[in-house]
Tab-separated table of C-alpha atoms in Angstrom:
chain	number	residue	atom	x	y	z
A	1	MET	CA	14.485	24.252	-38.360
A	2	ILE	CA	12.898	27.152	-36.449
A	3	LEU	CA	10.787	26.157	-33.475
A	4	ILE	CA	8.179	28.628	-32.268
A	5	VAL	CA	6.499	27.916	-28.939
A	6	ASN	CA	3.468	30.040	-28.171
A	7	THR	CA	2.690	30.053	-24.444
A	8	THR	CA	0.021	32.748	-24.803
A	9	SER	CA	-3.571	32.051	-25.824
A	10	ASP	CA	-3.333	34.754	-28.491
A	11	ASN	CA	-2.981	32.976	-31.821
A	12	ALA	CA	-3.086	36.246	-33.747
A	13	ILE	CA	0.666	36.462	-33.029
A	14	THR	CA	1.367	33.032	-34.488
A	15	GLY	CA	-1.058	33.791	-37.340
A	16	GLU	CA	1.033	36.795	-38.362
A	17	LEU	CA	4.250	34.835	-37.852
A	18	LYS	CA	2.936	32.099	-40.137
A	19	ARG	CA	2.249	34.588	-42.922
A	20	CYS	CA	5.734	36.116	-42.595
A	21	ILE	CA	7.385	32.681	-42.485
A	22	ASP	CA	5.521	31.510	-45.588
A	23	GLU	CA	6.606	34.650	-47.432
A	24	LYS	CA	10.225	33.946	-46.603
A	25	THR	CA	9.756	30.172	-47.182
A	26	LEU	CA	11.395	29.332	-43.883
A	27	GLU	CA	11.279	25.887	-42.358
A	28	ALA	CA	9.418	26.396	-39.099
A	29	GLU	CA	7.239	24.536	-36.647
A	30	ILE	CA	4.754	26.232	-34.379
A	31	VAL	CA	3.643	24.693	-31.107
A	32	GLU	CA	0.547	26.185	-29.493
A	33	CYS	CA	0.640	25.530	-25.751
A	34	ALA	CA	-2.934	26.653	-25.072
A	35	SER	CA	-4.181	23.100	-25.590
A	36	LEU	CA	-1.163	21.444	-23.957
A	37	LYS	CA	-0.452	20.568	-20.368
A	38	ILE	CA	2.975	21.874	-19.338
A	39	SER	CA	4.016	21.803	-15.692
A	40	HIS	CA	6.752	23.778	-13.967
A	41	CYS	CA	10.134	22.142	-13.261
A	42	ILE	CA	10.130	20.556	-9.799
A	43	GLY	CA	13.925	20.394	-9.514
A	44	CYS	CA	14.010	16.638	-8.863
A	45	ASN	CA	17.324	16.177	-10.754
A	46	TYR	CA	16.028	12.898	-12.237
A	47	CYS	CA	16.873	14.095	-15.777
A	48	TRP	CA	20.520	14.276	-14.714
A	49	LEU	CA	20.911	11.385	-12.317
A	50	LYS	CA	18.089	8.831	-12.455
A	51	THR	CA	16.750	8.770	-16.020
A	52	PRO	CA	19.402	10.775	-17.902
A	53	GLY	CA	17.873	13.016	-20.570
A	54	GLU	CA	14.308	12.175	-19.600
A	55	CYS	CA	12.024	14.376	-17.518
A	56	SER	CA	10.188	12.702	-14.648
A	57	ILE	CA	7.094	14.793	-15.378
A	58	LYS	CA	5.137	13.015	-18.051
A	59	ASP	CA	3.284	15.850	-19.744
A	60	ASP	CA	3.228	17.621	-23.099
A	61	TYR	CA	6.609	19.278	-22.601
A	62	GLU	CA	8.159	16.156	-24.096
A	63	ILE	CA	6.777	17.253	-27.494
A	64	ILE	CA	8.768	20.496	-27.206
A	65	LEU	CA	11.911	18.853	-25.808
A	66	LYS	CA	12.075	16.405	-28.732
A	67	LYS	CA	11.832	19.314	-31.186
A	68	ILE	CA	14.346	21.584	-29.422
A	69	ILE	CA	17.159	19.097	-29.951
A	70	HIS	CA	16.681	19.447	-33.730
A	71	ALA	CA	16.009	23.186	-33.793
A	72	ASP	CA	18.490	25.869	-34.891
A	73	GLN	CA	16.318	28.506	-33.275
A	74	LEU	CA	13.809	28.455	-30.452
A	75	TRP	CA	11.394	31.368	-30.202
A	76	VAL	CA	9.207	31.550	-27.124
A	77	ILE	CA	6.129	33.744	-27.280
A	78	SER	CA	5.109	34.758	-23.797
A	79	ASP	CA	2.795	36.965	-21.802
A	80	THR	CA	4.509	39.102	-19.193
A	81	ALA	CA	4.242	39.618	-15.450
A	82	LEU	CA	6.252	41.568	-12.888
A	83	GLY	CA	8.477	43.058	-15.586
A	84	PHE	CA	9.510	39.658	-16.929
A	85	ILE	CA	8.045	36.833	-19.043
A	86	ASP	CA	5.245	35.152	-17.114
A	87	HIS	CA	5.486	31.731	-15.478
A	88	LYS	CA	4.229	29.892	-18.561
A	89	GLY	CA	7.025	31.354	-20.653
A	90	LYS	CA	9.608	30.765	-17.930
A	91	ASN	CA	8.515	27.140	-17.492
A	92	ILE	CA	9.518	26.430	-21.114
A	93	PHE	CA	13.078	27.435	-20.177
A	94	ASP	CA	13.154	25.855	-16.720
A	95	ARG	CA	12.264	22.483	-18.251
A	96	ILE	CA	15.204	22.386	-20.700
A	97	LEU	CA	17.426	20.734	-18.090
A	98	PRO	CA	17.291	17.309	-19.814
A	99	ILE	CA	19.238	18.779	-22.773
A	100	ALA	CA	22.159	19.290	-20.388
A	101	THR	CA	24.009	16.528	-18.585
A	102	MET	CA	25.091	16.420	-14.961
A	103	TYR	CA	28.696	16.799	-16.134
A	104	LEU	CA	30.365	20.161	-15.710
A	105	LYS	CA	33.101	22.032	-17.549
A	106	PHE	CA	34.470	25.531	-17.820
A	107	LYS	CA	33.237	27.567	-20.737
A	108	GLY	CA	35.421	30.661	-20.684
A	109	ASP	CA	35.783	31.627	-17.037
A	110	GLN	CA	32.448	30.150	-15.911
A	111	MET	CA	31.278	26.669	-15.150
A	112	ARG	CA	28.550	25.195	-17.368
A	113	HIS	CA	26.869	21.843	-17.840
A	114	VAL	CA	28.110	19.665	-20.684
A	115	PRO	CA	25.343	19.557	-23.346
A	116	ARG	CA	23.719	16.174	-24.011
A	117	TYR	CA	23.223	16.728	-27.742
A	118	ASP	CA	25.276	18.245	-30.569
A	119	GLN	CA	22.560	20.650	-31.695
A	120	ARG	CA	22.999	24.290	-30.656
A	121	THR	CA	19.744	26.223	-30.448
A	122	ASP	CA	19.716	30.024	-30.461
A	123	ILE	CA	16.890	31.581	-28.480
A	124	GLY	CA	14.594	34.527	-29.014
A	125	ILE	CA	11.677	36.041	-27.119
A	126	ILE	CA	8.481	37.611	-28.404
A	127	TYR	CA	6.418	39.106	-25.599
A	128	SER	CA	2.946	40.457	-25.176
A	129	GLY	CA	2.647	43.076	-22.417
A	130	GLU	CA	5.124	45.128	-20.422
A	131	VAL	CA	8.683	44.062	-19.568
A	132	GLU	CA	11.819	45.673	-18.187
A	133	ARG	CA	13.487	45.769	-21.606
A	134	ASP	CA	17.122	46.054	-20.517
A	135	TYR	CA	16.686	43.238	-18.062
A	136	MET	CA	14.953	40.997	-20.623
A	137	ASP	CA	17.879	41.521	-23.035
A	138	ARG	CA	20.362	40.650	-20.297
A	139	TRP	CA	18.383	37.606	-19.174
A	140	THR	CA	17.984	36.207	-22.691
A	141	GLU	CA	21.739	36.542	-23.320
A	142	ARG	CA	22.395	34.690	-20.066
A	143	ALA	CA	19.718	32.042	-20.709
A	144	ALA	CA	21.379	31.281	-24.069
A	145	LEU	CA	24.464	30.080	-22.175
A	146	ASN	CA	22.375	27.103	-21.105
A	147	PHE	CA	21.998	26.159	-24.768
A	148	GLU	CA	25.633	26.977	-25.498
A	149	SER	CA	24.191	29.344	-28.060
A	150	ARG	CA	23.355	33.008	-28.435
A	151	SER	CA	20.391	35.287	-27.970
A	152	LEU	CA	18.435	36.279	-31.071
A	153	GLY	CA	16.921	39.173	-29.176
A	154	VAL	CA	13.769	40.241	-27.397
A	155	PHE	CA	10.830	41.638	-29.387
A	156	SER	CA	7.377	42.872	-28.475
A	157	LYS	CA	4.456	41.430	-30.432
A	158	GLU	CA	4.292	44.753	-32.260
A	159	GLN	CA	7.823	44.083	-33.592
A	160	ILE	CA	7.093	40.744	-35.264
A	161	LYS	CA	8.662	41.857	-38.557
A	162	GLU	CA	11.933	42.638	-36.766
A	163	ALA	CA	11.812	39.237	-35.064
A	164	VAL	CA	11.192	37.484	-38.396
A	165	SER	CA	14.191	39.280	-39.899
A	166	CYS	CA	16.301	37.341	-37.354
A	167	MET	CA	14.798	34.004	-38.421
A	168	CYS	CA	16.783	31.933	-40.857
T	1	MET	CA	10.953	41.686	14.526
T	2	HIS	CA	8.709	39.063	12.956
T	3	VAL	CA	9.616	37.805	9.489
T	4	LEU	CA	7.516	36.037	6.902
T	5	ILE	CA	9.803	33.537	5.175
T	6	ILE	CA	8.806	32.021	1.858
T	7	ASN	CA	10.789	29.054	0.599
T	8	GLY	CA	10.534	29.664	-3.143
T	9	SER	CA	11.938	26.295	-4.176
T	10	PRO	CA	9.698	24.132	-6.369
T	11	ARG	CA	11.348	21.020	-4.927
T	12	ILE	CA	9.455	19.337	-2.086
T	13	LYS	CA	10.553	20.454	1.374
T	14	LYS	CA	12.128	17.127	2.299
T	15	PHE	CA	14.717	17.391	-0.498
T	16	SER	CA	14.873	21.188	-0.711
T	17	ASN	CA	18.400	22.596	-0.382
T	18	THR	CA	16.841	26.013	0.218
T	19	ASP	CA	14.970	24.573	3.208
T	20	LYS	CA	18.211	23.234	4.717
T	21	ILE	CA	19.792	26.659	4.232
T	22	LEU	CA	16.789	28.272	5.936
T	23	GLY	CA	17.124	25.794	8.810
T	24	LYS	CA	20.557	27.225	9.652
T	25	PHE	CA	19.670	30.801	8.747
T	26	THR	CA	16.663	30.871	11.098
T	27	LYS	CA	18.764	29.405	13.923
T	28	GLY	CA	20.887	32.577	13.843
T	29	LEU	CA	17.856	34.761	13.129
T	30	CYS	CA	16.010	33.739	16.300
T	31	GLU	CA	18.885	34.190	18.752
T	32	ASN	CA	17.968	37.789	19.542
T	33	GLY	CA	14.250	37.254	19.846
T	34	THR	CA	13.298	37.624	16.187
T	35	THR	CA	10.421	35.309	15.259
T	36	PHE	CA	9.372	33.926	11.888
T	37	GLU	CA	6.788	31.891	10.049
T	38	GLN	CA	7.733	29.835	6.984
T	39	TYR	CA	5.760	28.636	3.972
T	40	GLU	CA	6.673	26.465	0.996
T	41	VAL	CA	5.866	27.438	-2.589
T	42	SER	CA	6.227	23.742	-3.521
T	43	ASP	CA	3.026	22.997	-1.604
T	44	LYS	CA	0.142	24.657	-3.452
T	45	GLU	CA	-2.168	23.971	-0.505
T	46	GLN	CA	-0.227	26.646	1.411
T	47	TRP	CA	-0.668	29.326	-1.247
T	48	ASP	CA	-3.815	30.958	0.229
T	49	LYS	CA	-2.279	31.145	3.708
T	50	MET	CA	1.012	32.365	2.259
T	51	ARG	CA	-0.758	35.131	0.335
T	52	GLU	CA	-2.594	36.207	3.483
T	53	ALA	CA	0.691	36.226	5.431
T	54	TYR	CA	2.267	38.332	2.677
T	55	TYR	CA	-0.404	41.009	3.135
T	56	ASN	CA	-0.213	40.840	6.951
T	57	ASN	CA	3.577	41.074	7.413
T	58	ASP	CA	5.860	44.026	6.860
T	59	ASN	CA	9.096	42.020	6.821
T	60	VAL	CA	9.262	39.486	4.014
T	61	LEU	CA	12.150	37.194	3.124
T	62	ILE	CA	12.017	34.999	0.043
T	63	ALA	CA	14.657	32.271	-0.252
T	64	LEU	CA	15.016	30.696	-3.661
T	65	PRO	CA	17.192	28.594	-5.917
T	66	LEU	CA	18.374	30.078	-9.207
T	67	TYR	CA	16.458	28.503	-12.119
T	68	VAL	CA	17.779	29.329	-15.598
T	69	GLU	CA	19.331	32.656	-14.597
T	70	CYS	CA	16.254	33.946	-12.768
T	71	ILE	CA	13.497	32.842	-10.413
T	72	PRO	CA	11.767	29.444	-10.706
T	73	GLY	CA	8.576	29.284	-12.797
T	74	LEU	CA	6.520	28.052	-9.853
T	75	LEU	CA	7.581	30.948	-7.610
T	76	LEU	CA	6.772	33.325	-10.449
T	77	GLU	CA	3.320	31.730	-10.737
T	78	PHE	CA	2.681	32.425	-7.046
T	79	LEU	CA	4.023	35.984	-7.177
T	80	GLU	CA	1.784	36.739	-10.165
T	81	THR	CA	-1.207	36.334	-7.824
T	82	LEU	CA	-0.042	39.120	-5.476
T	83	LYS	CA	-1.117	42.746	-5.565
T	84	PRO	CA	1.576	45.430	-5.088
T	85	LYS	CA	1.683	46.472	-1.412
T	86	ASN	CA	3.015	50.067	-1.427
T	87	ASP	CA	2.772	50.235	2.374
T	88	GLY	CA	6.435	50.318	3.413
T	89	THR	CA	6.841	46.538	3.532
T	90	LYS	CA	10.479	45.499	3.428
T	91	ILE	CA	11.562	42.573	1.284
T	92	ALA	CA	14.886	40.731	1.211
T	93	PHE	CA	16.021	37.614	-0.648
T	94	ILE	CA	18.329	34.657	-0.238
T	95	LEU	CA	19.426	33.523	-3.701
T	96	GLN	CA	21.287	30.224	-3.886
T	97	SER	CA	22.457	28.016	-6.734
T	98	GLY	CA	24.340	24.930	-7.731
T	99	PHE	CA	26.927	26.808	-9.783
T	100	ALA	CA	29.610	28.037	-7.410
T	101	GLU	CA	30.800	31.411	-8.718
T	102	GLY	CA	29.114	34.662	-7.719
T	103	ILE	CA	28.889	35.816	-11.342
T	104	GLN	CA	26.427	32.999	-12.069
T	105	LEU	CA	23.821	34.531	-9.764
T	106	ARG	CA	24.076	38.210	-10.720
T	107	CYS	CA	21.420	38.122	-13.435
T	108	GLY	CA	18.990	36.520	-10.962
T	109	GLU	CA	19.944	39.036	-8.292
T	110	ALA	CA	19.286	41.930	-10.688
T	111	TYR	CA	15.764	40.634	-11.238
T	112	LEU	CA	15.032	40.486	-7.503
T	113	GLU	CA	15.576	44.224	-7.221
T	114	ILE	CA	13.088	44.747	-10.062
T	115	LEU	CA	10.702	42.311	-8.392
T	116	ALA	CA	10.780	44.220	-5.085
T	117	ARG	CA	9.731	47.352	-6.966
T	118	LYS	CA	6.965	45.530	-8.849
T	119	LEU	CA	5.610	44.205	-5.551
T	120	GLY	CA	5.614	47.715	-4.085
T	121	CYS	CA	8.098	46.714	-1.374
T	122	GLU	CA	11.336	48.275	-0.198
T	123	TYR	CA	14.334	46.247	-1.409
T	124	MET	CA	16.566	45.200	1.488
T	125	GLY	CA	19.123	43.326	-0.576
T	126	THR	CA	19.896	39.756	-1.567
T	127	LEU	CA	22.180	37.276	0.134
T	128	VAL	CA	23.923	35.637	-2.805
T	129	LYS	CA	25.736	32.312	-2.684
T	130	GLY	CA	26.231	29.309	-4.913
T	131	ASP	CA	27.888	25.917	-4.571
T	132	ASN	CA	24.861	24.401	-2.840
T	133	PHE	CA	24.007	21.603	-5.292
T	134	SER	CA	25.238	18.797	-3.074
T	135	ILE	CA	23.302	19.676	0.104
T	136	ARG	CA	20.623	17.085	-0.655
T	137	PHE	CA	23.205	14.348	-1.146
T	138	PHE	CA	24.619	14.721	2.353
T	139	GLU	CA	23.309	14.318	5.874
T	140	GLY	CA	24.470	15.264	9.355
T	141	GLU	CA	27.884	16.844	9.739
T	142	GLN	CA	28.710	16.768	6.042
T	143	GLN	CA	25.538	18.702	5.247
T	144	ASP	CA	26.166	21.110	8.139
T	145	ARG	CA	29.559	21.982	6.717
T	146	ILE	CA	27.806	23.473	3.678
T	147	THR	CA	24.833	25.074	5.428
T	148	GLU	CA	26.265	26.225	8.795
T	149	PRO	CA	27.701	29.564	7.476
T	150	TYR	CA	24.110	30.713	6.913
T	151	THR	CA	23.603	30.840	10.722
T	152	GLU	CA	25.862	33.897	10.961
T	153	MET	CA	23.943	35.515	8.107
T	154	GLY	CA	20.711	34.920	10.053
T	155	ARG	CA	22.215	36.808	13.005
T	156	GLU	CA	23.301	39.581	10.676
T	157	TYR	CA	19.839	39.910	9.117
T	158	SER	CA	18.132	39.991	12.507
T	159	LYS	CA	20.478	42.821	13.557
T	160	GLN	CA	20.474	44.879	10.345
T	161	GLY	CA	17.167	43.960	8.721
T	162	ASN	CA	18.967	43.829	5.383
T	163	PHE	CA	21.760	42.118	3.427
T	164	ARG	CA	23.736	45.264	2.626
T	165	SER	CA	26.691	44.807	4.991
T	166	GLU	CA	30.216	44.013	3.825
T	167	ASP	CA	29.971	40.610	5.539
T	168	CYS	CA	26.885	39.740	3.481
T	169	LYS	CA	28.649	40.809	0.280
T	170	LYS	CA	31.736	38.761	1.154
T	171	PHE	CA	29.530	35.742	1.857
T	172	THR	CA	29.149	35.216	-1.921
T	173	GLY	CA	32.769	34.134	-2.265
T	174	PRO	CA	34.730	34.560	-5.490
T	175	GLU	CA	33.021	36.192	-8.462
T	176	VAL	CA	34.961	33.854	-10.791
T	177	PHE	CA	37.622	31.301	-9.928
T	178	PRO	CA	41.233	32.204	-10.659
T	179	ALA	CA	42.727	30.370	-13.646
T	180	TYR	CA	44.640	27.803	-11.581
T	181	VAL	CA	41.493	26.860	-9.649
T	182	ARG	CA	39.597	26.530	-12.937
T	183	PHE	CA	42.340	24.235	-14.200
T	184	ILE	CA	42.170	21.989	-11.139
T	185	VAL	CA	38.376	21.984	-10.843
T	186	GLY	CA	38.092	21.364	-14.596
T	187	LEU	CA	40.345	18.357	-14.242
T	188	MET	CA	38.357	17.094	-11.269
T	189	GLN	CA	35.131	17.406	-13.283
T	190	LYS	CA	36.588	15.107	-15.928
T	191	THR	CA	37.651	12.506	-13.375
T	192	VAL	CA	36.525	12.217	-9.717
T	193	ALA	CA	33.314	14.214	-10.179
T	194	LYS	CA	32.207	11.869	-12.982
T	195	LYS	CA	32.731	8.903	-10.688
T	196	MET	CA	30.831	10.628	-7.890
T	197	PHE	CA	27.866	11.404	-10.177
T	198	ALA	CA	27.853	7.817	-11.415
T	199	LYS	CA	27.700	6.607	-7.825
T	200	VAL	CA	24.785	8.907	-6.925
T	201	ALA	CA	23.001	7.815	-10.113
T	202	GLN	CA	23.501	4.169	-9.226
T	203	ASN	CA	22.062	4.792	-5.743
T	204	TRP	CA	19.030	6.372	-7.404
T	205	GLY	CA	18.469	3.258	-9.506
T	206	CYS	CA	19.813	4.731	-12.739
T	207	THR	CA	20.524	2.113	-15.406
T	208	LYS	CA	21.803	4.429	-18.166
T	209	ALA	CA	25.001	6.383	-18.756
T	210	ILE	CA	24.852	9.968	-17.395
T	211	ASP	CA	25.274	11.313	-20.948
T	212	TYR	CA	22.679	8.943	-22.453
T	213	LYS	CA	20.685	10.444	-25.357
T	214	PRO	CA	17.086	9.183	-25.189
T	215	TYR	CA	15.845	11.259	-28.136
T	216	SER	CA	18.618	11.232	-30.735
């Protein structure tokens, strides 16, 4: 399943995505965050040490978390700020900590958290605005390590067709 | 020199590892007459004052924990409200993380250089160090053992006004662990570390296994 999380209020992007997805008859779910309440991560560590796998913040992020653990791909659509995805887009990634456990292991030459679930979710970014492209590519590759997966790439909203070609 | 210090951690001050690091850092910073004021991003009631201080100070230091390879969402939310300064303001960063190896923080560090440019400030470097996860679990001497090295870095910053010296670069420690260390640490993670985490969890009132799957 492909999970698409739209953190912008522009549903023209998801509208176009929907048309492309229907054409390709892909199995996808789209979550529009405009009507949802999603906080930032407060770094409490409860999801690792007090209520393992469960976030202490009871808001709509739980909807997304429950879908991520069954998704082959996660696409986050985000506005940009300061050359990067904006805080709403970043919050979607910061709050994935419950999918990791407190346990640590070496993956290659670097330490990583042991995943809580078997599912591996590749990640992709679709942005609206200006970003430092090289940095966004580097960051997305790095962020994928937290899913023990790989980056699907970074695409501007004008490159939706290219992004869809990476969806399967 | 007077420095505006922003603690960019989203965790409340009481439990903030970054705050404990700043406690030691500012001890060294103040020895030669440098003064500072500190604000917490975790407390939204301080945001207006913090923004005002950002416009009124020409030496800014942001200390932050690494969150998913970059800066925390909450700090980003605050920074999005700032206008670029373009007035010669100098900005430096302290980037800290739980992961211990230097390589883990490089992607975050790279962003901070971009950020300085976006804010219209002169980039004075980033003090990079990991292995800070356990600060909050210790008190007194045990906590000091982890945080005390930052005092020297505070002295260094007050002298140089930047984190570009060899000593600051060395402060990061190893970029990756050598294979034999990885072997030993890996083994420890499978054994003693698991027991230690279980003990902390128990103290926190946890009733589930650490690898419990609530949503499967």
